[in-house]
Amino acid sequence: MTSSVRYWLDKLYLTYFLIHFPVLFCVDLVPLYPASLWVPPSSPLHFLYELRVYYIETYNDQFFAPPPAPIPSFFPLFAFLELVFHLPVSAWAVRALFRSGSGSGSGSSNQGGLSGRAELLLLVYGIETALTTATCMYEAFLWDPAVVTAEQKVVLLGGLYGGYLAVAILLTVDMYVRLLRRLDMVDARKKVQ
């Protein structure tokens, strides 16, 4: 992979992680906040409740619908993963990607780009995100057509969840290839010695 392709992929990942922050804080993690902070009209974060109502009314995403909508048993675990894994990795990734790509438009000021450790962590992140997103997409695909129409599923699966899955798969493949090149270089050095 050329350094210019790597540079633009890193910019894509940086944009993804920057967008992921408001999604985490304003949508995904909201159910973990004390209801008194966001549900009552007089609460300081009531705009999150209104955003949630808008999101549910617009996209009919059953993962976020209030009861009696059934929440799959895996969904609280996925929310927990977003809190303890996605949030800290996203914060770290923004810094790492910004630092690795802060040079000129054709490359990075750090000639090596991301470190091997960074690539390994992003590989794990990509695999975890791809698997959890694909699981949610499969579950959404099975939702009752009387509750979620085919058109709503296309928007949810093709647009909202599909975009996250595409970036996660791209990140996974890209980090795997970068790490494989690093390992191949180590093996080549060992053969020379």
PDB file of C-alpha atoms in Angstrom:
ATOM      1  CA  MET A   1       0.000   0.000   0.000  1.00  0.00           C
ATOM      2  CA  THR A   2       1.353   3.392  -0.908  1.00  0.00           C
ATOM      3  CA  SER A   3       1.813   6.032   1.756  1.00  0.00           C
ATOM      4  CA  SER A   4      -0.807   8.252   0.090  1.00  0.00           C
ATOM      5  CA  VAL A   5      -3.431   5.476   0.270  1.00  0.00           C
ATOM      6  CA  ARG A   6      -2.502   4.826   3.893  1.00  0.00           C
ATOM      7  CA  TYR A   7      -2.741   8.560   4.583  1.00  0.00           C
ATOM      8  CA  TRP A   8      -6.291   8.794   3.176  1.00  0.00           C
ATOM      9  CA  LEU A   9      -7.407   5.635   4.945  1.00  0.00           C
ATOM     10  CA  ASP A  10      -6.094   7.061   8.210  1.00  0.00           C
ATOM     11  CA  LYS A  11      -8.079  10.261   7.524  1.00  0.00           C
ATOM     12  CA  LEU A  12     -11.200   8.143   6.952  1.00  0.00           C
ATOM     13  CA  TYR A  13     -10.621   6.347  10.264  1.00  0.00           C
ATOM     14  CA  LEU A  14     -10.030   9.666  12.037  1.00  0.00           C
ATOM     15  CA  THR A  15     -13.325  10.988  10.650  1.00  0.00           C
ATOM     16  CA  TYR A  16     -15.093   7.787  11.719  1.00  0.00           C
ATOM     17  CA  PHE A  17     -13.790   8.035  15.286  1.00  0.00           C
ATOM     18  CA  LEU A  18     -14.647  11.744  15.494  1.00  0.00           C
ATOM     19  CA  ILE A  19     -18.230  10.964  14.413  1.00  0.00           C
ATOM     20  CA  HIS A  20     -18.342   7.977  16.761  1.00  0.00           C
ATOM     21  CA  PHE A  21     -17.954  10.208  19.853  1.00  0.00           C
ATOM     22  CA  PRO A  22     -21.267  12.063  19.562  1.00  0.00           C
ATOM     23  CA  VAL A  23     -23.014   8.835  18.553  1.00  0.00           C
ATOM     24  CA  LEU A  24     -21.680   7.144  21.691  1.00  0.00           C
ATOM     25  CA  PHE A  25     -22.585   9.989  24.056  1.00  0.00           C
ATOM     26  CA  CYS A  26     -25.869  11.053  22.453  1.00  0.00           C
ATOM     27  CA  VAL A  27     -27.352   7.715  21.362  1.00  0.00           C
ATOM     28  CA  ASP A  28     -25.652   4.474  22.336  1.00  0.00           C
ATOM     29  CA  LEU A  29     -24.695   5.168  25.955  1.00  0.00           C
ATOM     30  CA  VAL A  30     -27.735   7.243  26.942  1.00  0.00           C
ATOM     31  CA  PRO A  31     -29.595   4.290  28.538  1.00  0.00           C
ATOM     32  CA  LEU A  32     -26.672   3.947  30.948  1.00  0.00           C
ATOM     33  CA  TYR A  33     -27.184   7.517  32.238  1.00  0.00           C
ATOM     34  CA  PRO A  34     -29.462   8.046  35.245  1.00  0.00           C
ATOM     35  CA  ALA A  35     -32.949   8.656  33.822  1.00  0.00           C
ATOM     36  CA  SER A  36     -33.304  11.734  36.014  1.00  0.00           C
ATOM     37  CA  LEU A  37     -30.595  13.423  33.927  1.00  0.00           C
ATOM     38  CA  TRP A  38     -32.238  12.994  30.540  1.00  0.00           C
ATOM     39  CA  VAL A  39     -35.886  11.854  30.675  1.00  0.00           C
ATOM     40  CA  PRO A  40     -37.840  14.540  32.572  1.00  0.00           C
ATOM     41  CA  PRO A  41     -38.549  17.705  30.538  1.00  0.00           C
ATOM     42  CA  SER A  42     -36.772  19.795  33.177  1.00  0.00           C
ATOM     43  CA  SER A  43     -33.643  17.599  33.219  1.00  0.00           C
ATOM     44  CA  PRO A  44     -30.331  19.110  32.075  1.00  0.00           C
ATOM     45  CA  LEU A  45     -29.845  16.554  29.284  1.00  0.00           C
ATOM     46  CA  HIS A  46     -33.450  16.356  28.100  1.00  0.00           C
ATOM     47  CA  PHE A  47     -32.310  17.066  24.532  1.00  0.00           C
ATOM     48  CA  LEU A  48     -30.974  13.466  24.562  1.00  0.00           C
ATOM     49  CA  TYR A  49     -34.485  12.197  25.232  1.00  0.00           C
ATOM     50  CA  GLU A  50     -35.834  14.291  22.371  1.00  0.00           C
ATOM     51  CA  LEU A  51     -33.033  13.075  20.090  1.00  0.00           C
ATOM     52  CA  ARG A  52     -33.852   9.487  21.044  1.00  0.00           C
ATOM     53  CA  VAL A  53     -37.563   9.993  20.300  1.00  0.00           C
ATOM     54  CA  TYR A  54     -36.668  11.534  16.929  1.00  0.00           C
ATOM     55  CA  TYR A  55     -34.295   8.641  16.144  1.00  0.00           C
ATOM     56  CA  ILE A  56     -36.877   5.992  17.031  1.00  0.00           C
ATOM     57  CA  GLU A  57     -39.681   7.755  15.126  1.00  0.00           C
ATOM     58  CA  THR A  58     -37.475   8.293  12.077  1.00  0.00           C
ATOM     59  CA  TYR A  59     -35.680   4.944  11.837  1.00  0.00           C
ATOM     60  CA  ASN A  60     -37.857   2.628  13.948  1.00  0.00           C
ATOM     61  CA  ASP A  61     -34.706   1.039  15.386  1.00  0.00           C
ATOM     62  CA  GLN A  62     -36.086  -1.556  17.783  1.00  0.00           C
ATOM     63  CA  PHE A  63     -32.832  -1.718  19.733  1.00  0.00           C
ATOM     64  CA  PHE A  64     -33.691   1.711  21.114  1.00  0.00           C
ATOM     65  CA  ALA A  65     -37.476   1.448  21.257  1.00  0.00           C
ATOM     66  CA  PRO A  66     -39.065   1.511  24.692  1.00  0.00           C
ATOM     67  CA  PRO A  67     -40.796  -1.576  26.099  1.00  0.00           C
ATOM     68  CA  PRO A  68     -42.640  -3.667  25.089  1.00  0.00           C
ATOM     69  CA  ALA A  69     -40.066  -3.842  22.266  1.00  0.00           C
ATOM     70  CA  PRO A  70     -37.925  -6.862  23.142  1.00  0.00           C
ATOM     71  CA  ILE A  71     -34.233  -6.132  23.631  1.00  0.00           C
ATOM     72  CA  PRO A  72     -32.024  -9.078  22.601  1.00  0.00           C
ATOM     73  CA  SER A  73     -29.999 -10.599  25.410  1.00  0.00           C
ATOM     74  CA  PHE A  74     -26.714  -9.595  23.736  1.00  0.00           C
ATOM     75  CA  PHE A  75     -27.558  -5.894  23.440  1.00  0.00           C
ATOM     76  CA  PRO A  76     -26.704  -4.827  27.023  1.00  0.00           C
ATOM     77  CA  LEU A  77     -23.332  -6.564  26.609  1.00  0.00           C
ATOM     78  CA  PHE A  78     -22.726  -4.633  23.387  1.00  0.00           C
ATOM     79  CA  ALA A  79     -23.601  -1.363  25.170  1.00  0.00           C
ATOM     80  CA  PHE A  80     -21.169  -2.296  27.942  1.00  0.00           C
ATOM     81  CA  LEU A  81     -18.464  -2.960  25.306  1.00  0.00           C
ATOM     82  CA  GLU A  82     -19.087   0.465  23.855  1.00  0.00           C
ATOM     83  CA  LEU A  83     -18.526   2.004  27.273  1.00  0.00           C
ATOM     84  CA  VAL A  84     -15.415   0.061  28.318  1.00  0.00           C
ATOM     85  CA  PHE A  85     -13.825  -0.618  24.913  1.00  0.00           C
ATOM     86  CA  HIS A  86     -15.151   1.648  22.137  1.00  0.00           C
ATOM     87  CA  LEU A  87     -15.051   4.853  24.167  1.00  0.00           C
ATOM     88  CA  PRO A  88     -11.434   4.592  25.371  1.00  0.00           C
ATOM     89  CA  VAL A  89     -10.176   3.174  22.064  1.00  0.00           C
ATOM     90  CA  SER A  90     -11.963   5.928  20.146  1.00  0.00           C
ATOM     91  CA  ALA A  91     -10.376   8.618  22.330  1.00  0.00           C
ATOM     92  CA  TRP A  92      -6.968   6.996  21.925  1.00  0.00           C
ATOM     93  CA  ALA A  93      -7.445   6.465  18.158  1.00  0.00           C
ATOM     94  CA  VAL A  94      -8.318  10.118  17.516  1.00  0.00           C
ATOM     95  CA  ARG A  95      -5.052  11.157  19.131  1.00  0.00           C
ATOM     96  CA  ALA A  96      -2.978   8.440  17.437  1.00  0.00           C
ATOM     97  CA  LEU A  97      -4.469   9.050  13.993  1.00  0.00           C
ATOM     98  CA  PHE A  98      -4.176  12.817  14.313  1.00  0.00           C
ATOM     99  CA  ARG A  99      -0.518  12.528  15.315  1.00  0.00           C
ATOM    100  CA  SER A 100       0.317  10.010  12.583  1.00  0.00           C
ATOM    101  CA  GLY A 101      -1.282  12.115   9.843  1.00  0.00           C
ATOM    102  CA  SER A 102      -0.450  15.648  10.925  1.00  0.00           C
ATOM    103  CA  GLY A 103       2.106  16.138   8.186  1.00  0.00           C
ATOM    104  CA  SER A 104       1.700  17.163   4.573  1.00  0.00           C
ATOM    105  CA  GLY A 105      -1.188  16.033   2.390  1.00  0.00           C
ATOM    106  CA  SER A 106       0.829  13.285   0.724  1.00  0.00           C
ATOM    107  CA  GLY A 107       2.062  11.507   3.781  1.00  0.00           C
ATOM    108  CA  SER A 108       2.586  11.858   7.457  1.00  0.00           C
ATOM    109  CA  SER A 109       5.068  13.660   9.632  1.00  0.00           C
ATOM    110  CA  ASN A 110       5.687  10.340  11.295  1.00  0.00           C
ATOM    111  CA  GLN A 111       7.276   8.431   8.421  1.00  0.00           C
ATOM    112  CA  GLY A 112       6.091   5.103   9.772  1.00  0.00           C
ATOM    113  CA  GLY A 113       2.503   6.233  10.311  1.00  0.00           C
ATOM    114  CA  LEU A 114       0.802   4.301  13.065  1.00  0.00           C
ATOM    115  CA  SER A 115       2.910   2.132  15.329  1.00  0.00           C
ATOM    116  CA  GLY A 116       2.616  -1.647  15.285  1.00  0.00           C
ATOM    117  CA  ARG A 117       0.863  -1.513  18.667  1.00  0.00           C
ATOM    118  CA  ALA A 118      -1.655   0.978  17.297  1.00  0.00           C
ATOM    119  CA  GLU A 119      -2.317  -1.223  14.292  1.00  0.00           C
ATOM    120  CA  LEU A 120      -2.822  -4.257  16.556  1.00  0.00           C
ATOM    121  CA  LEU A 121      -5.317  -2.422  18.769  1.00  0.00           C
ATOM    122  CA  LEU A 122      -7.202  -1.111  15.736  1.00  0.00           C
ATOM    123  CA  LEU A 123      -7.263  -4.632  14.280  1.00  0.00           C
ATOM    124  CA  VAL A 124      -8.919  -5.906  17.471  1.00  0.00           C
ATOM    125  CA  TYR A 125     -11.289  -2.932  17.461  1.00  0.00           C
ATOM    126  CA  GLY A 126     -12.205  -3.572  13.819  1.00  0.00           C
ATOM    127  CA  ILE A 127     -12.898  -7.267  14.397  1.00  0.00           C
ATOM    128  CA  GLU A 128     -15.008  -6.582  17.508  1.00  0.00           C
ATOM    129  CA  THR A 129     -16.936  -3.788  15.786  1.00  0.00           C
ATOM    130  CA  ALA A 130     -17.549  -5.845  12.647  1.00  0.00           C
ATOM    131  CA  LEU A 131     -18.822  -8.822  14.654  1.00  0.00           C
ATOM    132  CA  THR A 132     -21.111  -6.816  16.951  1.00  0.00           C
ATOM    133  CA  THR A 133     -22.448  -4.684  14.096  1.00  0.00           C
ATOM    134  CA  ALA A 134     -23.084  -7.753  11.920  1.00  0.00           C
ATOM    135  CA  THR A 135     -24.895  -9.397  14.851  1.00  0.00           C
ATOM    136  CA  CYS A 136     -27.130  -6.334  15.256  1.00  0.00           C
ATOM    137  CA  MET A 137     -27.762  -6.230  11.504  1.00  0.00           C
ATOM    138  CA  TYR A 138     -28.769  -9.890  11.453  1.00  0.00           C
ATOM    139  CA  GLU A 139     -31.137  -9.366  14.378  1.00  0.00           C
ATOM    140  CA  ALA A 140     -32.635  -6.286  12.682  1.00  0.00           C
ATOM    141  CA  PHE A 141     -33.069  -8.242   9.458  1.00  0.00           C
ATOM    142  CA  LEU A 142     -35.250 -10.707  11.402  1.00  0.00           C
ATOM    143  CA  TRP A 143     -37.521  -8.056  12.935  1.00  0.00           C
ATOM    144  CA  ASP A 144     -41.207  -8.559  12.250  1.00  0.00           C
ATOM    145  CA  PRO A 145     -42.196  -6.781   9.000  1.00  0.00           C
ATOM    146  CA  ALA A 146     -45.392  -5.679  10.732  1.00  0.00           C
ATOM    147  CA  VAL A 147     -43.243  -3.643  13.161  1.00  0.00           C
ATOM    148  CA  VAL A 148     -40.328  -2.594  10.912  1.00  0.00           C
ATOM    149  CA  THR A 149     -41.091  -2.265   7.215  1.00  0.00           C
ATOM    150  CA  ALA A 150     -38.781  -3.466   4.455  1.00  0.00           C
ATOM    151  CA  GLU A 151     -38.054   0.180   3.551  1.00  0.00           C
ATOM    152  CA  GLN A 152     -37.077   0.965   7.155  1.00  0.00           C
ATOM    153  CA  LYS A 153     -34.824  -2.103   7.219  1.00  0.00           C
ATOM    154  CA  VAL A 154     -33.067  -0.925   4.044  1.00  0.00           C
ATOM    155  CA  VAL A 155     -32.295   2.433   5.689  1.00  0.00           C
ATOM    156  CA  LEU A 156     -31.176   0.798   8.945  1.00  0.00           C
ATOM    157  CA  LEU A 157     -29.153  -2.020   7.414  1.00  0.00           C
ATOM    158  CA  GLY A 158     -27.857  -0.296   4.307  1.00  0.00           C
ATOM    159  CA  GLY A 159     -27.280   3.144   5.727  1.00  0.00           C
ATOM    160  CA  LEU A 160     -26.885   3.404   9.461  1.00  0.00           C
ATOM    161  CA  TYR A 161     -25.528   0.001  10.447  1.00  0.00           C
ATOM    162  CA  GLY A 162     -24.107  -0.790   7.008  1.00  0.00           C
ATOM    163  CA  GLY A 163     -21.758   2.195   7.080  1.00  0.00           C
ATOM    164  CA  TYR A 164     -20.348   1.155  10.446  1.00  0.00           C
ATOM    165  CA  LEU A 165     -19.901  -2.407   9.210  1.00  0.00           C
ATOM    166  CA  ALA A 166     -18.130  -1.262   6.031  1.00  0.00           C
ATOM    167  CA  VAL A 167     -15.662   0.925   7.945  1.00  0.00           C
ATOM    168  CA  ALA A 168     -15.059  -1.830  10.525  1.00  0.00           C
ATOM    169  CA  ILE A 169     -14.308  -4.389   7.800  1.00  0.00           C
ATOM    170  CA  LEU A 170     -12.048  -1.949   5.936  1.00  0.00           C
ATOM    171  CA  LEU A 171     -10.212  -1.112   9.177  1.00  0.00           C
ATOM    172  CA  THR A 172      -9.805  -4.819   9.989  1.00  0.00           C
ATOM    173  CA  VAL A 173      -8.433  -5.743   6.570  1.00  0.00           C
ATOM    174  CA  ASP A 174      -6.179  -2.677   6.414  1.00  0.00           C
ATOM    175  CA  MET A 175      -4.677  -3.233   9.879  1.00  0.00           C
ATOM    176  CA  TYR A 176      -4.218  -6.938   9.147  1.00  0.00           C
ATOM    177  CA  VAL A 177      -2.312  -6.118   5.942  1.00  0.00           C
ATOM    178  CA  ARG A 178      -0.167  -3.520   7.734  1.00  0.00           C
ATOM    179  CA  LEU A 179       0.691  -5.947  10.522  1.00  0.00           C
ATOM    180  CA  LEU A 180       1.395  -8.735   8.046  1.00  0.00           C
ATOM    181  CA  ARG A 181       3.891  -6.459   6.267  1.00  0.00           C
ATOM    182  CA  ARG A 182       5.588  -5.698   9.572  1.00  0.00           C
ATOM    183  CA  LEU A 183       5.881  -9.406  10.350  1.00  0.00           C
ATOM    184  CA  ASP A 184       7.174 -10.149   6.848  1.00  0.00           C
ATOM    185  CA  MET A 185       9.881  -7.491   7.329  1.00  0.00           C
ATOM    186  CA  VAL A 186      10.910  -9.080  10.651  1.00  0.00           C
ATOM    187  CA  ASP A 187      11.059 -12.511   9.013  1.00  0.00           C
ATOM    188  CA  ALA A 188      13.126 -11.116   6.122  1.00  0.00           C
ATOM    189  CA  ARG A 189      15.605  -9.547   8.570  1.00  0.00           C
ATOM    190  CA  LYS A 190      15.948 -12.859  10.415  1.00  0.00           C
ATOM    191  CA  LYS A 191      16.750 -14.647   7.161  1.00  0.00           C
ATOM    192  CA  VAL A 192      19.498 -12.122   6.363  1.00  0.00           C
ATOM    193  CA  GLN A 193      21.135 -12.614   9.755  1.00  0.00           C
TER     194      GLN A 193
END
